[in-house]
Amino acid sequence: MKFGIGQPVSRTEDPILLRGAGRYTDDVNVDGQAYAVMVRSHYAHGTIKSIASEAARAMPGVLGVYTWDDLAKGGIGMSNPPMAVKARDGSNMKAGPRPALATGKVRYVGEAYAVVIAESVALAKDAAEAVAVEIEPLPVITTIAEALAPGAPTIHEEAPGNVTLDYHFGNTDAVNEAFAKAAHVTRLRPVSQRIVVNPMEPRSCVAEFKDGRYIFSVCSQGVFGLRQSLANDILKVPPAQVRVITGNVGGSFGMKIVAYPEYVCALYAAKSLGRAVKWTDERSGSFVSDNHGRDHEVTAEAAFDKDGKILAVRLTGYGNYGAFQGLPLQVTVNAVKNVVGVYRTPLVEVSTKCVLTNATPVGAYRGAGRPEGNYYMERLIEQAAREMATDPLELRRRNLIPPQAIPYKAPSDLTYDSGDFPSILQDGLVAADWDGYGARKALSDTKGKLRGRGIGHYLEVTAPPGKEMGGIRFETNGDVTIITGTLDYGQGHAAPFAQVLVQRLGLPFERIRLVQGDSDQLIAGGGTGGSRSIMASGTAIVRASDQVIENGRLLAGHFLEAAAADIEFGDGRFTIAGTDRSIGLLDIAQRLRRSPNLPDGMPASLDVALVVDSPPSAFPNGCHICEVEIDPETGAVEIARYTMVDDFGVIVNPLMVEGQVHGGVTQGIGQALFEMARYDSGGQLLTGSYMDYAMPRAGDVPNFNFSSHPVPAQSNILGVKGCGEAGCSGSLPAVMNAVVDALSVYGIHHIDMPATPYRVWQAIRSARKS
């Protein structure tokens, strides 16, 4: 079917965005709006002795200067950390609430302790410089080792020893027994370094308070969830008194999902002043105030029997969550779910701790623990093969879950419902011309370059089920609007969601619209994250379509003067069985508007708004193969070839799926080779601009060789699997395994990310000396 499921339909929003006609949050302006500027701490840790704002308040154009005392008196509450993950003893995390403005102490460079509202940004900046603060410095800790050291300063009194969560999963006795009887044990200490998220669009918001309601325009990942967070915990009002609106969003990758302090300040000021208040971050502010990503230190271990079969896998380590604890999934639940990957693993144990430091808080970043879990396992496989003098391919094949074992009960307590991992590995080898590698390596040798290749055979677990809205509304102009609570922040939801509707209802693709970014139009919504949008919203659209068909059958029977049981539906039309008499779905919508008088019991509209339980997690997987060239004299790493074969189940739109994977792989390359947030001993961010923080550029990324080996998911009605984060999960191990393979000629068997030229050059230099 044209424009149906499986067609490579172009993104419908692109013509608008390419003309510069998109509407991002900073494009939103309200008559008479004022402007907010945050006053941020230059100290990483210290006691606030006083904040003097009188001089700032007296400056021209200044409307207000607020501290936490003002917000608290105005009824603003603190943001409470999520308690979704329990400690090993069953207790909640030991994490305190977060105020929108620092009170008592500052805990990281960039934490705001005051906000200035003025008639212009320039006037607000001038006044911000006039706010005088006296801070008594306290000792600073930015690393996990410093946070856990005896006598370390306490970041929050609620978290003794700076540990908010002591997490454990698995049967310790059984795992210990497996390691004790193992013929071989491989152990690595891979680091997943801290990342600055860096979306193209900085965060921004416009807050209004009118007619007893907050109207809040903001870049987000889901308006329904953000409304609930703001209303319940912070503004302390019924959710119906808050309207959250999100237009176009220029990237997020997990970072824009939370209710940031700046948003609270803007909302408070809007109500206090009776004027709209706008805040837009600058890139220098984003580096220190946007949630960072990653920052994990783990000891990864794998036990093998004499035949090279995995007996158990064990992760022990820490996550650095910065100054305020957020959702701790990365080093806990998601580590458990994703470290198993595509391999038969009888036992898994994860023992990790979430640690506080004087650094910017850490949140979700593309995958949120999924890429790391796969990275740990794939590095263990490569290292074990080297230690056991076994071909890494053979070791993989010995341990892959065979198709006949599906459904497979993993030690993570999840059941894989689909997958053909051996075939995907084989497809990847063929697509990458694995057997022709020798000739390419010989050519690299003639140029004085080191060449290496690496595999990232990943499986990731998408987000768990929740609630999602399926809404279909027939407009007066003949358009049909899908309403659902996921949110497009760059993925391109409009086309694939419309393709699902075209497939189910036979509607014209060009007449289908999408609404996601207005909380007033939603009755539920899980937002976008965890690679679940097509599963959640796709299922909701299917269920809503079924309801439209059911209502339409009744109405068609009425208009065609036939029994509903005799009405058949197909290709957008209702037909009396065995006849040529029919009526189109859009025709029924028009007739309802012209002739609203209907018999009792007849649906008054084709419109549907329902809430569904979204499907359980899916298991996208694939084989990524990377080849690198390294200049041994400079340490520079070049991606020479990159091949990927992925299983995303039924692919609704192959064009967009490939684009999503390209983006994920590029971000994985960024972490593997370029990106790292670094602090000095005083807690100052040394990599606080693009002069110091390296990002992958177009010239650093090769042409990708992408293909699919789809195995439909059995857990949802569309058979789909998420694809948004898979690129990171495949690329981290593929790139780093390739780098290590190239360096192995020097006896180098591990190097941590990022494999920058300096770090690679240092490793080569040290190996040559030894």
Tab-separated table of C-alpha atoms in Angstrom, residues 373-547:
chain	number	residue	atom	x	y	z
A	373	GLY	CA	25.763	-2.991	29.085
A	374	ASN	CA	26.513	-4.112	25.541
A	375	TYR	CA	29.920	-2.450	25.631
A	376	TYR	CA	30.906	-4.365	28.756
A	377	MET	CA	29.848	-7.717	27.328
A	378	GLU	CA	31.412	-7.235	23.909
A	379	ARG	CA	34.710	-6.098	25.395
A	380	LEU	CA	34.672	-9.140	27.682
A	381	ILE	CA	34.110	-11.459	24.713
A	382	GLU	CA	37.016	-9.970	22.764
A	383	GLN	CA	39.353	-9.991	25.749
A	384	ALA	CA	38.386	-13.547	26.738
A	385	ALA	CA	39.029	-14.789	23.213
A	386	ARG	CA	42.471	-13.189	23.278
A	387	GLU	CA	43.295	-14.694	26.677
A	388	MET	CA	42.057	-18.145	25.660
A	389	ALA	CA	43.774	-17.993	22.252
A	390	THR	CA	40.384	-18.485	20.585
A	391	ASP	CA	38.974	-16.823	17.499
A	392	PRO	CA	36.554	-14.125	18.752
A	393	LEU	CA	34.049	-15.165	16.086
A	394	GLU	CA	34.160	-18.757	17.273
A	395	LEU	CA	33.712	-17.705	20.895
A	396	ARG	CA	30.688	-15.669	19.925
A	397	ARG	CA	29.160	-18.515	17.934
A	398	ARG	CA	29.591	-20.931	20.822
A	399	ASN	CA	27.618	-18.620	23.085
A	400	LEU	CA	24.962	-17.092	20.842
A	401	ILE	CA	21.350	-17.835	21.745
A	402	PRO	CA	20.105	-20.077	18.901
A	403	PRO	CA	16.773	-19.343	17.183
A	404	GLN	CA	15.281	-22.583	18.507
A	405	ALA	CA	15.835	-21.329	22.079
A	406	ILE	CA	13.467	-18.395	21.493
A	407	PRO	CA	11.480	-17.514	23.568
A	408	TYR	CA	14.566	-17.311	25.771
A	409	LYS	CA	14.350	-16.681	29.505
A	410	ALA	CA	17.340	-14.479	30.271
A	411	PRO	CA	18.910	-14.281	33.750
A	412	SER	CA	17.684	-10.673	33.852
A	413	ASP	CA	14.176	-12.145	34.374
A	414	LEU	CA	13.190	-10.989	30.879
A	415	THR	CA	12.037	-13.275	28.085
A	416	TYR	CA	13.319	-12.585	24.573
A	417	ASP	CA	10.324	-13.064	22.294
A	418	SER	CA	12.126	-12.944	18.942
A	419	GLY	CA	15.493	-12.848	17.235
A	420	ASP	CA	17.866	-14.771	14.983
A	421	PHE	CA	21.261	-13.803	16.332
A	422	PRO	CA	23.480	-16.303	14.442
A	423	SER	CA	22.019	-15.231	11.098
A	424	ILE	CA	22.499	-11.568	11.900
A	425	LEU	CA	26.136	-12.192	12.786
A	426	GLN	CA	26.635	-14.045	9.502
A	427	ASP	CA	24.860	-11.319	7.538
A	428	GLY	CA	27.092	-8.736	9.182
A	429	LEU	CA	30.253	-10.625	8.259
A	430	VAL	CA	29.171	-10.926	4.636
A	431	ALA	CA	28.099	-7.266	4.393
A	432	ALA	CA	31.416	-6.136	5.915
A	433	ASP	CA	33.460	-8.340	3.548
A	434	TRP	CA	35.076	-9.973	6.562
A	435	ASP	CA	37.117	-12.347	4.409
A	436	GLY	CA	38.565	-9.466	2.389
A	437	TYR	CA	40.003	-7.747	5.454
A	438	GLY	CA	43.510	-9.122	4.901
A	439	ALA	CA	43.955	-7.193	1.672
A	440	ARG	CA	42.733	-3.959	3.280
A	441	LYS	CA	45.084	-4.453	6.220
A	442	ALA	CA	48.001	-5.040	3.877
A	443	LEU	CA	47.196	-1.779	2.106
A	444	SER	CA	47.135	0.047	5.458
A	445	ASP	CA	50.533	-1.476	6.273
A	446	THR	CA	52.009	0.032	3.106
A	447	LYS	CA	50.849	3.464	4.298
A	448	GLY	CA	52.428	2.978	7.716
A	449	LYS	CA	48.993	2.762	9.363
A	450	LEU	CA	47.710	0.283	11.907
A	451	ARG	CA	44.413	-1.358	10.932
A	452	GLY	CA	41.972	-3.058	13.244
A	453	ARG	CA	38.439	-4.405	13.123
A	454	GLY	CA	35.851	-4.857	15.785
A	455	ILE	CA	32.386	-6.297	16.276
A	456	GLY	CA	29.552	-4.927	18.337
A	457	HIS	CA	26.914	-7.673	18.446
A	458	TYR	CA	24.317	-5.993	20.629
A	459	LEU	CA	20.854	-6.522	21.997
A	460	GLU	CA	19.115	-3.763	23.893
A	461	VAL	CA	15.969	-3.779	25.965
A	462	THR	CA	13.555	-0.946	25.224
A	463	ALA	CA	11.607	0.917	27.874
A	464	PRO	CA	9.045	-0.976	29.959
A	465	PRO	CA	5.286	-0.641	29.395
A	466	GLY	CA	3.188	2.286	30.533
A	467	LYS	CA	0.070	4.160	29.472
A	468	GLU	CA	-0.347	5.857	26.119
A	469	MET	CA	-3.102	7.831	24.431
A	470	GLY	CA	-4.568	6.936	21.075
A	471	GLY	CA	-6.607	9.782	19.680
A	472	ILE	CA	-8.069	10.227	16.194
A	473	ARG	CA	-9.977	13.396	15.370
A	474	PHE	CA	-11.794	14.149	12.118
A	475	GLU	CA	-11.425	17.868	11.375
A	476	THR	CA	-13.945	20.123	9.664
A	477	ASN	CA	-11.572	20.756	6.744
A	478	GLY	CA	-11.265	17.048	5.980
A	479	ASP	CA	-7.957	16.482	7.757
A	480	VAL	CA	-7.531	13.690	10.290
A	481	THR	CA	-5.463	14.356	13.396
A	482	ILE	CA	-3.595	11.748	15.408
A	483	ILE	CA	-3.280	12.696	19.083
A	484	THR	CA	-0.798	10.764	21.175
A	485	GLY	CA	1.466	11.396	24.150
A	486	THR	CA	4.879	10.520	22.805
A	487	LEU	CA	6.797	13.520	21.501
A	488	ASP	CA	8.899	14.110	18.410
A	489	TYR	CA	12.111	15.922	19.338
A	490	GLY	CA	13.823	15.205	16.042
A	491	GLN	CA	12.850	11.598	15.299
A	492	GLY	CA	10.236	12.401	12.652
A	493	HIS	CA	7.121	10.791	14.166
A	494	ALA	CA	4.572	12.369	11.828
A	495	ALA	CA	5.280	10.205	8.774
A	496	PRO	CA	5.516	6.729	10.391
A	497	PHE	CA	2.519	7.366	12.656
A	498	ALA	CA	0.544	8.453	9.598
A	499	GLN	CA	1.705	5.302	7.776
A	500	VAL	CA	0.185	3.182	10.526
A	501	LEU	CA	-3.094	5.064	10.138
A	502	VAL	CA	-2.980	4.735	6.347
A	503	GLN	CA	-2.469	0.993	6.719
A	504	ARG	CA	-5.364	0.609	9.154
A	505	LEU	CA	-7.913	3.083	7.810
A	506	GLY	CA	-6.916	3.689	4.188
A	507	LEU	CA	-6.888	7.463	4.678
A	508	PRO	CA	-5.016	9.854	2.367
A	509	PHE	CA	-1.510	10.283	3.785
A	510	GLU	CA	-1.408	13.988	2.972
A	511	ARG	CA	-4.530	14.687	5.085
A	512	ILE	CA	-3.099	13.229	8.299
A	513	ARG	CA	-1.790	15.552	11.017
A	514	LEU	CA	-0.133	14.865	14.374
A	515	VAL	CA	-0.625	16.504	17.770
A	516	GLN	CA	1.691	15.553	20.640
A	517	GLY	CA	2.841	18.771	22.252
A	518	ASP	CA	-0.227	20.160	24.049
A	519	SER	CA	-1.084	18.689	27.432
A	520	ASP	CA	-4.637	20.098	27.183
A	521	GLN	CA	-5.314	17.683	24.324
A	522	LEU	CA	-3.915	14.610	26.054
A	523	ILE	CA	-5.545	12.204	28.484
A	524	ALA	CA	-2.342	10.175	28.928
A	525	GLY	CA	1.177	10.188	27.596
A	526	GLY	CA	4.455	8.465	28.310
A	527	GLY	CA	6.641	10.868	26.359
A	528	THR	CA	9.463	9.732	24.113
A	529	GLY	CA	12.388	7.810	25.563
A	530	GLY	CA	13.748	4.288	25.751
A	531	SER	CA	13.150	3.573	22.032
A	532	ARG	CA	9.461	2.889	22.577
A	533	SER	CA	7.511	5.483	20.570
A	534	ILE	CA	6.440	3.334	17.620
A	535	MET	CA	5.477	0.528	20.001
A	536	ALA	CA	3.519	2.750	22.388
A	537	SER	CA	1.912	5.238	20.013
A	538	GLY	CA	1.703	2.679	17.216
A	539	THR	CA	-0.310	0.337	19.420
A	540	ALA	CA	-2.505	3.218	20.585
A	541	ILE	CA	-3.149	4.282	16.977
A	542	VAL	CA	-4.113	0.733	16.020
A	543	ARG	CA	-6.543	0.432	18.936
A	544	ALA	CA	-8.043	3.817	18.175
A	545	SER	CA	-8.375	2.833	14.510
A	546	ASP	CA	-10.242	-0.310	15.530
A	547	GLN	CA	-12.684	1.871	17.457
